[in-house]
């Protein structure tokens, strides 16, 4: 058979001519060589499926209000400014929380910020560090918008409030992911 260019192969096509059967070799396109292929995602198929499913799930909830994903205010354990560092750590460990809202109980119980348990472990003093500011999120704010804001603020504790400014709940970037 004649030599064909590398991008073609030969295959037999059965033909019946005047009662006799014969094969005619016809050139066909072949897949490009491996180095000529377009780059592909080299992740294993189950991983690609998982990533695709997560992306679809994210798109499905992107417009949902953040209040759907927030822990209700009454169910979130809080620290107070009068607690010792060891008390706050004990509460965080008992309830499995890495971020705790902090209330100032010296006046009228007012929310003043949050503390990270990591900061409590790293801080050498025996006192509770100054609470970090909460990220205010409106209860009807879109899930994706809230996730972006939380990511931009290094996963601060989100304080979900209604139109009147009353606490609806709390949410973290980890909970939204």
C-alpha positions as a printed Julia matrix, in Angstrom:
177×3 Matrix{Float64}:
   0.0     0.0     0.0
   1.15    3.53   -0.63
   2.52    5.53    2.29
   0.06    7.94    3.78
   0.78   11.11    5.74
   0.94   10.59    9.52
  -2.44   12.2    10.09
  -4.26    9.52    8.11
  -4.72    5.77    8.47
  -6.07    3.15    6.15
  -9.18    1.05    6.6
 -10.83   -1.51    4.38
 -14.18   -0.85    2.8
 -15.83   -3.99    1.42
 -17.13   -3.48   -2.12
 -19.05   -5.87   -4.35
 -18.33   -5.36   -8.01
 -19.74   -7.61  -10.72
 -20.34  -10.38   -8.22
 -16.82  -10.31   -6.88
 -15.98   -9.05   -3.41
 -12.94   -6.94   -2.9
 -11.64   -4.44   -0.38
 -10.69   -0.91   -1.12
  -8.43    0.85    1.3
  -9.62    4.35    2.02
  -7.75    6.95    4.04
  -9.38    8.1     7.3
  -8.57   10.88    9.67
  -6.74    9.69   12.74
  -6.6    11.35   16.14
  -3.67   13.74   16.36
  -0.59   12.48   18.09
  -0.52   12.87   21.87
   1.75   15.9    21.75
  -0.57   17.59   19.25
  -3.68   17.2    21.43
  -5.25   20.11   23.17
  -4.33   20.3    26.88
  -6.84   18.49   29.07
  -7.66   18.49   32.69
  -5.56   15.66   34.05
  -7.6    15.15   37.21
  -9.06   11.67   37.59
 -12.6    11.31   36.32
 -14.21   10.99   39.82
 -12.51   14.23   40.87
 -13.76   16.04   37.77
 -17.28   14.79   38.51
 -17.04   15.98   42.1
 -15.81   19.42   41.06
 -18.57   19.66   38.45
 -21.19   18.67   41.04
 -19.87   21.24   43.54
 -19.93   23.95   40.87
 -23.52   23.04   39.97
 -24.49   23.13   43.65
 -22.85   26.54   44.04
 -24.71   27.94   41.04
 -27.97   26.48   42.35
 -27.73   28.4    45.66
 -25.88   31.52   44.43
 -28.98   33.73   44.62
 -30.45   32.28   47.81
 -30.62   34.65   50.8
 -27.79   34.21   53.31
 -30.27   33.87   56.19
 -31.03   30.34   54.92
 -27.45   29.32   55.76
 -26.96   31.28   58.99
 -27.08   29.66   62.42
 -29.99   31.27   64.31
 -28.83   33.81   66.91
 -30.48   31.9    69.76
 -28.54   28.73   68.97
 -25.06   30.27   68.77
 -23.04   30.18   71.98
 -21.45   33.51   72.83
 -18.56   34.72   74.94
 -18.74   37.8    77.11
 -16.18   40.5    77.82
 -16.14   39.46   81.49
 -15.07   35.85   80.78
 -11.5    34.69   81.19
  -9.56   33.34   78.24
  -9.68   29.8    79.65
 -13.48   29.99   80.0
 -13.87   31.07   76.37
 -11.55   28.28   75.2
 -13.52   25.72   77.21
 -16.81   26.91   75.66
 -15.34   26.93   72.14
 -14.01   23.4    72.57
 -17.24   22.08   74.1
 -19.38   23.45   71.25
 -16.85   22.93   68.44
 -16.64   26.62   67.47
 -13.59   28.38   66.05
 -15.23   31.82   66.0
 -17.31   33.09   68.92
 -19.42   36.27   69.05
 -18.62   38.43   72.07
 -21.23   40.32   74.09
 -20.42   43.22   76.39
 -22.38   42.47   79.55
 -21.26   45.57   81.46
 -24.05   47.71   80.02
 -27.03   46.51   78.09
 -25.93   43.22   76.57
 -24.49   44.47   73.29
 -22.66   42.52   70.58
 -19.13   43.98   70.29
 -17.34   41.6    67.89
 -15.91   38.1    67.8
 -12.83   36.17   68.89
 -10.97   33.4    67.08
  -9.91   30.43   69.19
  -6.61   30.36   67.3
  -5.85   33.87   68.56
  -6.65   32.75   72.1
  -4.13   29.92   71.85
  -1.44   32.15   70.33
  -1.92   35.03   72.77
   0.36   34.59   75.8
  -1.6    36.87   78.14
  -4.31   35.51   80.39
  -6.83   38.09   79.21
  -9.35   37.94   76.44
  -7.98   39.85   73.4
  -9.88   42.77   71.91
 -12.76   41.37   69.83
 -12.46   41.67   66.05
 -15.23   43.51   64.17
 -18.1    41.45   62.79
 -18.96   41.51   59.09
 -22.52   42.84   58.74
 -24.62   40.92   56.22
 -28.22   41.7    55.32
 -30.57   38.72   55.73
 -31.73   38.98   52.08
 -28.18   39.34   50.71
 -27.32   36.7    48.09
 -25.32   33.66   49.2
 -22.55   34.24   46.64
 -22.18   37.89   47.61
 -21.9    36.96   51.29
 -19.35   34.24   50.51
 -17.23   36.71   48.55
 -17.36   39.29   51.36
 -16.41   36.71   53.97
 -13.51   35.51   51.82
 -12.31   39.09   51.31
 -12.22   39.65   55.08
 -10.21   36.48   55.81
 -13.31   34.55   56.9
 -14.56   36.93   59.57
 -17.7    36.02   61.45
 -20.74   37.18   59.49
 -23.42   38.91   61.54
 -26.7    38.48   59.67
 -29.17   41.26   60.44
 -32.68   42.17   59.28
 -33.81   45.57   57.96
 -34.22   46.92   61.48
 -30.64   45.94   62.39
 -31.68   43.1    64.7
 -29.54   39.97   64.79
 -30.95   37.11   62.74
 -27.95   34.8    63.03
 -24.28   34.19   62.37
 -22.45   32.58   59.47
 -18.84   31.77   58.63
 -17.13   31.38   55.28
 -16.42   27.75   56.16
 -20.12   27.09   56.69
 -20.96   28.63   53.31
 -18.31   26.62   51.48
